[in-house]
């Protein structure tokens, strides 16, 4: 059984027992999270497609890790104008362990 779930403006294919890395979610390590924006659920005999969401479907997950990704460098330059700016950015993420997929 798997589901397509949306969080942080992105869609992820999840199965029970899988680990995914999503945009930063509030919560401490070990906390339970419910993702209720489920787009599709595919089971053994069922195939539910949302219009746009599947009514009553939920994916439960446990927060395994909170962190930040590798640093990237943002460099701006305008030639011949002596204009240079350097910035760095580290995006926050949450690692989730999918514990279950439930439909209504």
mmCIF file of N, CA and C in Angstrom:
data_model
loop_
_atom_site.group_PDB
_atom_site.id
_atom_site.type_symbol
_atom_site.label_atom_id
_atom_site.label_comp_id
_atom_site.label_asym_id
_atom_site.label_seq_id
_atom_site.Cartn_x
_atom_site.Cartn_y
_atom_site.Cartn_z
ATOM 1 N N UNK A 1 0.849 -1.185 0.000
ATOM 2 C CA UNK A 1 0.000 0.000 0.000
ATOM 3 C C UNK A 1 0.886 1.237 0.000
ATOM 4 N N UNK A 2 0.543 2.202 -0.849
ATOM 5 C CA UNK A 2 1.282 3.453 -0.866
ATOM 6 C C UNK A 2 0.314 4.608 -1.073
ATOM 7 N N UNK A 3 0.825 5.820 -0.828
ATOM 8 C CA UNK A 3 0.009 7.025 -0.974
ATOM 9 C C UNK A 3 0.889 8.142 -1.527
ATOM 10 N N UNK A 4 0.250 9.089 -2.173
ATOM 11 C CA UNK A 4 0.900 10.325 -2.607
ATOM 12 C C UNK A 4 0.402 11.411 -1.669
ATOM 13 N N UNK A 5 1.346 12.048 -0.955
ATOM 14 C CA UNK A 5 0.994 13.052 0.039
ATOM 15 C C UNK A 5 1.710 14.351 -0.300
ATOM 16 N N UNK A 6 1.058 15.478 0.016
ATOM 17 C CA UNK A 6 1.643 16.789 -0.261
ATOM 18 C C UNK A 6 1.965 17.482 1.058
ATOM 19 N N UNK A 7 3.192 17.994 1.137
ATOM 20 C CA UNK A 7 3.605 18.800 2.283
ATOM 21 C C UNK A 7 4.725 19.725 1.831
ATOM 22 N N UNK A 8 4.691 20.944 2.291
ATOM 23 C CA UNK A 8 5.719 21.910 1.928
ATOM 24 C C UNK A 8 5.704 22.282 0.455
ATOM 25 N N UNK A 9 4.553 22.133 -0.219
ATOM 26 C CA UNK A 9 4.456 22.480 -1.629
ATOM 27 C C UNK A 9 5.014 21.424 -2.567
ATOM 28 N N UNK A 10 5.375 20.262 -2.034
ATOM 29 C CA UNK A 10 5.917 19.170 -2.849
ATOM 30 C C UNK A 10 5.118 17.904 -2.581
ATOM 31 N N UNK A 11 5.150 16.975 -3.528
ATOM 32 C CA UNK A 11 4.434 15.719 -3.384
ATOM 33 C C UNK A 11 5.426 14.571 -3.230
ATOM 34 N N UNK A 12 5.082 13.624 -2.347
ATOM 35 C CA UNK A 12 5.951 12.500 -2.040
ATOM 36 C C UNK A 12 5.164 11.203 -2.118
ATOM 37 N N UNK A 13 5.797 10.158 -2.637
ATOM 38 C CA UNK A 13 5.216 8.817 -2.629
ATOM 39 C C UNK A 13 5.702 8.134 -1.355
ATOM 40 N N UNK A 14 4.762 7.715 -0.497
ATOM 41 C CA UNK A 14 5.130 7.152 0.803
ATOM 42 C C UNK A 14 4.531 5.764 0.975
ATOM 43 N N UNK A 15 5.254 4.927 1.705
ATOM 44 C CA UNK A 15 4.803 3.596 2.107
ATOM 45 C C UNK A 15 5.049 3.461 3.598
ATOM 46 N N UNK A 16 4.354 2.541 4.235
ATOM 47 C CA UNK A 16 4.572 2.298 5.660
ATOM 48 C C UNK A 16 5.985 1.758 5.854
ATOM 49 N N UNK A 17 6.719 2.344 6.803
ATOM 50 C CA UNK A 17 8.084 1.929 7.075
ATOM 51 C C UNK A 17 9.138 2.709 6.313
ATOM 52 N N UNK A 18 8.726 3.552 5.374
ATOM 53 C CA UNK A 18 9.680 4.338 4.582
ATOM 54 C C UNK A 18 10.087 5.597 5.345
ATOM 55 N N UNK A 19 11.250 6.120 4.997
ATOM 56 C CA UNK A 19 11.750 7.364 5.575
ATOM 57 C C UNK A 19 11.839 8.395 4.472
ATOM 58 N N UNK A 20 11.270 9.588 4.703
ATOM 59 C CA UNK A 20 11.338 10.658 3.711
ATOM 60 C C UNK A 20 11.858 11.932 4.366
ATOM 61 N N UNK A 21 12.444 12.785 3.550
ATOM 62 C CA UNK A 21 12.945 14.077 4.024
ATOM 63 C C UNK A 21 12.091 15.156 3.381
ATOM 64 N N UNK A 22 11.402 15.953 4.216
ATOM 65 C CA UNK A 22 10.472 16.966 3.740
ATOM 66 C C UNK A 22 10.910 18.338 4.240
ATOM 67 N N UNK A 23 10.231 19.367 3.755
ATOM 68 C CA UNK A 23 10.479 20.715 4.253
ATOM 69 C C UNK A 23 10.188 20.759 5.749
ATOM 70 N N UNK A 24 10.795 21.674 6.441
ATOM 71 C CA UNK A 24 10.765 21.731 7.896
ATOM 72 C C UNK A 24 9.334 21.790 8.445
ATOM 73 N N UNK A 25 9.044 20.903 9.402
ATOM 74 C CA UNK A 25 7.755 20.858 10.089
ATOM 75 C C UNK A 25 7.979 21.126 11.575
ATOM 76 N N UNK A 26 7.027 21.767 12.246
ATOM 77 C CA UNK A 26 7.199 21.993 13.690
ATOM 78 C C UNK A 26 7.031 20.697 14.467
ATOM 79 N N UNK A 27 7.804 20.547 15.528
ATOM 80 C CA UNK A 27 7.699 19.371 16.383
ATOM 81 C C UNK A 27 9.061 18.895 16.827
ATOM 82 N N UNK A 28 9.068 18.117 17.904
ATOM 83 C CA UNK A 28 10.308 17.571 18.450
ATOM 84 C C UNK A 28 10.526 16.161 17.930
ATOM 85 N N UNK A 29 11.741 15.671 18.118
ATOM 86 C CA UNK A 29 12.068 14.306 17.705
ATOM 87 C C UNK A 29 11.223 13.333 18.519
ATOM 88 N N UNK A 30 10.619 12.366 17.843
ATOM 89 C CA UNK A 30 9.753 11.388 18.487
ATOM 90 C C UNK A 30 8.283 11.763 18.456
ATOM 91 N N UNK A 31 7.959 12.992 18.044
ATOM 92 C CA UNK A 31 6.561 13.424 17.995
ATOM 93 C C UNK A 31 5.857 12.801 16.794
ATOM 94 N N UNK A 32 4.549 12.600 16.940
ATOM 95 C CA UNK A 32 3.735 12.059 15.861
ATOM 96 C C UNK A 32 3.179 13.201 15.018
ATOM 97 N N UNK A 33 3.163 13.006 13.697
ATOM 98 C CA UNK A 33 2.663 14.009 12.764
ATOM 99 C C UNK A 33 1.617 13.348 11.877
ATOM 100 N N UNK A 34 0.514 14.062 11.613
ATOM 101 C CA UNK A 34 -0.499 13.578 10.684
ATOM 102 C C UNK A 34 -0.450 14.428 9.429
ATOM 103 N N UNK A 35 -0.292 13.793 8.299
ATOM 104 C CA UNK A 35 -0.324 14.470 7.001
ATOM 105 C C UNK A 35 -1.681 14.165 6.379
ATOM 106 N N UNK A 36 -2.534 15.188 6.278
ATOM 107 C CA UNK A 36 -3.898 14.948 5.809
ATOM 108 C C UNK A 36 -4.126 15.394 4.369
ATOM 109 N N UNK A 37 -3.125 15.928 3.722
ATOM 110 C CA UNK A 37 -3.265 16.318 2.317
ATOM 111 C C UNK A 37 -2.833 15.149 1.440
ATOM 112 N N UNK A 38 -3.692 14.151 1.350
ATOM 113 C CA UNK A 38 -3.407 12.932 0.596
ATOM 114 C C UNK A 38 -4.043 13.051 -0.781
ATOM 115 N N UNK A 39 -3.234 12.907 -1.826
ATOM 116 C CA UNK A 39 -3.709 13.039 -3.203
ATOM 117 C C UNK A 39 -4.182 11.719 -3.791
ATOM 118 N N UNK A 40 -3.552 10.608 -3.379
ATOM 119 C CA UNK A 40 -3.859 9.311 -3.961
ATOM 120 C C UNK A 40 -3.536 8.224 -2.942
ATOM 121 N N UNK A 41 -4.357 7.174 -2.921
ATOM 122 C CA UNK A 41 -4.089 6.009 -2.080
ATOM 123 C C UNK A 41 -4.246 4.773 -2.946
ATOM 124 N N UNK A 42 -3.221 3.930 -2.953
ATOM 125 C CA UNK A 42 -3.252 2.687 -3.711
ATOM 126 C C UNK A 42 -3.051 1.544 -2.741
ATOM 127 N N UNK A 43 -4.104 0.727 -2.560
ATOM 128 C CA UNK A 43 -4.027 -0.417 -1.664
ATOM 129 C C UNK A 43 -3.999 -1.708 -2.461
ATOM 130 N N UNK A 44 -4.255 -2.823 -1.772
ATOM 131 C CA UNK A 44 -4.266 -4.118 -2.441
ATOM 132 C C UNK A 44 -5.423 -4.215 -3.434
ATOM 133 N N UNK A 45 -6.600 -3.770 -3.011
ATOM 134 C CA UNK A 45 -7.772 -3.852 -3.889
ATOM 135 C C UNK A 45 -8.352 -2.486 -4.206
ATOM 136 N N UNK A 46 -7.921 -1.444 -3.510
ATOM 137 C CA UNK A 46 -8.499 -0.115 -3.712
ATOM 138 C C UNK A 46 -7.513 0.806 -4.408
ATOM 139 N N UNK A 47 -8.077 1.733 -5.153
ATOM 140 C CA UNK A 47 -7.290 2.754 -5.828
ATOM 141 C C UNK A 47 -8.102 4.033 -5.760
ATOM 142 N N UNK A 48 -7.786 4.908 -4.797
ATOM 143 C CA UNK A 48 -8.546 6.135 -4.571
ATOM 144 C C UNK A 48 -7.762 7.327 -5.094
ATOM 145 N N UNK A 49 -8.397 8.096 -5.967
ATOM 146 C CA UNK A 49 -7.786 9.303 -6.503
ATOM 147 C C UNK A 49 -8.600 10.487 -6.013
ATOM 148 N N UNK A 50 -7.940 11.471 -5.441
ATOM 149 C CA UNK A 50 -8.627 12.639 -4.899
ATOM 150 C C UNK A 50 -8.973 13.654 -5.961
ATOM 151 N N UNK A 51 -9.949 14.482 -5.626
ATOM 152 C CA UNK A 51 -10.376 15.546 -6.525
ATOM 153 C C UNK A 51 -10.386 16.877 -5.801
ATOM 154 N N UNK A 52 -9.328 17.485 -5.337
ATOM 155 C CA UNK A 52 -7.925 17.110 -5.466
ATOM 156 C C UNK A 52 -7.413 16.232 -4.327
ATOM 157 N N UNK A 53 -8.160 16.132 -3.191
ATOM 158 C CA UNK A 53 -7.688 15.349 -2.047
ATOM 159 C C UNK A 53 -8.624 14.175 -1.802
ATOM 160 N N UNK A 54 -8.089 13.084 -1.261
ATOM 161 C CA UNK A 54 -8.894 11.928 -0.873
ATOM 162 C C UNK A 54 -9.540 12.251 0.468
ATOM 163 N N UNK A 55 -10.876 12.196 0.512
ATOM 164 C CA UNK A 55 -11.607 12.570 1.723
ATOM 165 C C UNK A 55 -11.363 11.555 2.832
ATOM 166 N N UNK A 56 -10.942 12.047 3.997
ATOM 167 C CA UNK A 56 -10.764 11.208 5.171
ATOM 168 C C UNK A 56 -9.473 10.421 5.230
ATOM 169 N N UNK A 57 -8.628 10.523 4.234
ATOM 170 C CA UNK A 57 -7.368 9.771 4.240
ATOM 171 C C UNK A 57 -6.310 10.529 5.026
ATOM 172 N N UNK A 58 -5.502 9.777 5.782
ATOM 173 C CA UNK A 58 -4.442 10.387 6.577
ATOM 174 C C UNK A 58 -3.215 9.490 6.560
ATOM 175 N N UNK A 59 -2.059 10.127 6.604
ATOM 176 C CA UNK A 59 -0.790 9.413 6.730
ATOM 177 C C UNK A 59 -0.184 9.835 8.059
ATOM 178 N N UNK A 60 0.154 8.869 8.895
ATOM 179 C CA UNK A 60 0.776 9.173 10.172
ATOM 180 C C UNK A 60 2.268 8.898 10.082
ATOM 181 N N UNK A 61 3.040 9.765 10.725
ATOM 182 C CA UNK A 61 4.495 9.653 10.669
ATOM 183 C C UNK A 61 5.086 10.074 12.000
ATOM 184 N N UNK A 62 6.331 9.672 12.215
ATOM 185 C CA UNK A 62 7.070 10.029 13.418
ATOM 186 C C UNK A 62 8.296 10.839 13.004
ATOM 187 N N UNK A 63 8.555 11.923 13.724
ATOM 188 C CA UNK A 63 9.721 12.762 13.417
ATOM 189 C C UNK A 63 10.975 12.050 13.922
ATOM 190 N N UNK A 64 11.883 11.778 12.990
ATOM 191 C CA UNK A 64 13.124 11.083 13.314
ATOM 192 C C UNK A 64 14.255 12.081 13.516
ATOM 193 N N UNK A 65 14.250 13.153 12.712
ATOM 194 C CA UNK A 65 15.364 14.105 12.782
ATOM 195 C C UNK A 65 14.909 15.471 12.291
ATOM 196 N N UNK A 66 15.423 16.519 12.938
ATOM 197 C CA UNK A 66 15.278 17.896 12.485
ATOM 198 C C UNK A 66 16.680 18.381 12.139
ATOM 199 N N UNK A 67 16.848 19.042 11.018
ATOM 200 C CA UNK A 67 18.189 19.488 10.667
ATOM 201 C C UNK A 67 18.175 20.520 9.564
ATOM 202 N N UNK A 68 19.377 20.777 9.049
ATOM 203 C CA UNK A 68 19.544 21.725 7.957
ATOM 204 C C UNK A 68 20.446 21.088 6.903
ATOM 205 N N UNK A 69 20.172 21.404 5.645
ATOM 206 C CA UNK A 69 20.932 20.816 4.550
ATOM 207 C C UNK A 69 22.300 21.467 4.425
ATOM 208 N N UNK A 70 23.079 21.011 3.453
ATOM 209 C CA UNK A 70 24.390 21.593 3.191
ATOM 210 C C UNK A 70 24.232 23.052 2.766
ATOM 211 N N UNK A 71 25.267 23.828 3.003
ATOM 212 C CA UNK A 71 25.244 25.239 2.653
ATOM 213 C C UNK A 71 25.438 25.412 1.150
ATOM 214 N N UNK A 72 24.659 26.326 0.577
ATOM 215 C CA UNK A 72 24.869 26.711 -0.813
ATOM 216 C C UNK A 72 25.308 28.162 -0.838
ATOM 217 N N UNK A 73 26.034 28.539 -1.875
ATOM 218 C CA UNK A 73 26.514 29.907 -2.016
ATOM 219 C C UNK A 73 25.677 30.616 -3.069
ATOM 220 N N UNK A 74 25.158 31.787 -2.704
ATOM 221 C CA UNK A 74 24.408 32.628 -3.624
ATOM 222 C C UNK A 74 25.305 33.808 -3.950
ATOM 223 N N UNK A 75 25.726 33.914 -5.202
ATOM 224 C CA UNK A 75 26.678 34.939 -5.614
ATOM 225 C C UNK A 75 26.044 35.802 -6.695
ATOM 226 N N UNK A 76 26.037 37.119 -6.477
ATOM 227 C CA UNK A 76 25.496 38.071 -7.447
ATOM 228 C C UNK A 76 26.625 38.954 -7.938
ATOM 229 N N UNK A 77 26.599 39.274 -9.222
ATOM 230 C CA UNK A 77 27.648 40.125 -9.775
ATOM 231 C C UNK A 77 27.100 40.882 -10.976
ATOM 232 N N UNK A 78 27.511 42.146 -11.070
ATOM 233 C CA UNK A 78 27.240 42.934 -12.271
ATOM 234 C C UNK A 78 28.589 43.350 -12.834
ATOM 235 N N UNK A 79 28.862 42.915 -14.022
ATOM 236 C CA UNK A 79 30.191 43.153 -14.569
ATOM 237 C C UNK A 79 30.434 44.645 -14.823
ATOM 238 N N UNK A 80 31.661 45.001 -14.612
ATOM 239 C CA UNK A 80 32.170 46.364 -14.822
ATOM 240 C C UNK A 80 31.547 47.402 -13.893
ATOM 241 N N UNK A 81 30.826 47.008 -12.892
ATOM 242 C CA UNK A 81 30.188 47.959 -11.967
ATOM 243 C C UNK A 81 30.723 47.825 -10.548
ATOM 244 N N UNK A 82 31.678 46.950 -10.332
ATOM 245 C CA UNK A 82 32.243 46.690 -9.016
ATOM 246 C C UNK A 82 31.150 46.300 -8.006
ATOM 247 N N UNK A 83 30.196 45.477 -8.469
ATOM 248 C CA UNK A 83 29.105 45.012 -7.623
ATOM 249 C C UNK A 83 29.225 43.497 -7.447
ATOM 250 N N UNK A 84 29.473 43.092 -6.207
ATOM 251 C CA UNK A 84 29.547 41.668 -5.884
ATOM 252 C C UNK A 84 28.920 41.445 -4.518
ATOM 253 N N UNK A 85 28.048 40.446 -4.412
ATOM 254 C CA UNK A 85 27.417 40.088 -3.141
ATOM 255 C C UNK A 85 27.477 38.575 -2.990
ATOM 256 N N UNK A 86 27.890 38.130 -1.820
ATOM 257 C CA UNK A 86 27.951 36.706 -1.538
ATOM 258 C C UNK A 86 27.106 36.409 -0.306
ATOM 259 N N UNK A 87 26.227 35.465 -0.443
ATOM 260 C CA UNK A 87 25.373 35.018 0.660
ATOM 261 C C UNK A 87 25.393 33.498 0.691
ATOM 262 N N UNK A 88 25.070 32.951 1.833
ATOM 263 C CA UNK A 88 24.914 31.516 1.961
ATOM 264 C C UNK A 88 23.497 31.193 2.403
ATOM 265 N N UNK A 89 23.082 29.947 2.189
ATOM 266 C CA UNK A 89 21.739 29.538 2.595
ATOM 267 C C UNK A 89 21.761 28.062 2.988
ATOM 268 N N UNK A 90 21.097 27.750 4.096
ATOM 269 C CA UNK A 90 20.906 26.365 4.520
ATOM 270 C C UNK A 90 19.423 26.154 4.763
ATOM 271 N N UNK A 91 18.822 25.238 4.012
ATOM 272 C CA UNK A 91 17.394 24.976 4.104
ATOM 273 C C UNK A 91 17.121 23.986 5.235
ATOM 274 N N UNK A 92 16.121 24.271 6.050
ATOM 275 C CA UNK A 92 15.740 23.361 7.117
ATOM 276 C C UNK A 92 14.943 22.182 6.578
ATOM 277 N N UNK A 93 15.084 21.012 7.229
ATOM 278 C CA UNK A 93 14.333 19.838 6.808
ATOM 279 C C UNK A 93 13.900 19.038 8.023
ATOM 280 N N UNK A 94 12.948 18.156 7.809
ATOM 281 C CA UNK A 94 12.473 17.215 8.808
ATOM 282 C C UNK A 94 12.488 15.833 8.174
ATOM 283 N N UNK A 95 13.081 14.863 8.851
ATOM 284 C CA UNK A 95 13.086 13.482 8.372
ATOM 285 C C UNK A 95 11.973 12.734 9.084
ATOM 286 N N UNK A 96 11.090 12.098 8.296
ATOM 287 C CA UNK A 96 9.924 11.425 8.833
ATOM 288 C C UNK A 96 9.989 9.923 8.574
ATOM 289 N N UNK A 97 9.545 9.139 9.560
ATOM 290 C CA UNK A 97 9.357 7.703 9.398
ATOM 291 C C UNK A 97 7.859 7.468 9.294
ATOM 292 N N UNK A 98 7.418 6.947 8.157
ATOM 293 C CA UNK A 98 5.989 6.724 7.918
ATOM 294 C C UNK A 98 5.540 5.505 8.720
ATOM 295 N N UNK A 99 4.542 5.707 9.584
ATOM 296 C CA UNK A 99 4.066 4.612 10.444
ATOM 297 C C UNK A 99 2.770 4.001 9.956
ATOM 298 N N UNK A 100 1.968 4.728 9.193
ATOM 299 C CA UNK A 100 0.713 4.140 8.724
ATOM 300 C C UNK A 100 -0.024 5.003 7.724
ATOM 301 N N UNK A 101 -0.853 4.350 6.930
ATOM 302 C CA UNK A 101 -1.709 5.018 5.945
ATOM 303 C C UNK A 101 -3.134 4.572 6.237
ATOM 304 N N UNK A 102 -4.025 5.529 6.446
ATOM 305 C CA UNK A 102 -5.413 5.194 6.783
ATOM 306 C C UNK A 102 -6.358 5.894 5.826
ATOM 307 N N UNK A 103 -7.401 5.179 5.420
ATOM 308 C CA UNK A 103 -8.458 5.769 4.602
ATOM 309 C C UNK A 103 -9.750 5.773 5.389
ATOM 310 N N UNK A 104 -10.697 6.598 4.965
ATOM 311 C CA UNK A 104 -11.958 6.716 5.696
ATOM 312 C C UNK A 104 -12.876 5.534 5.408
#
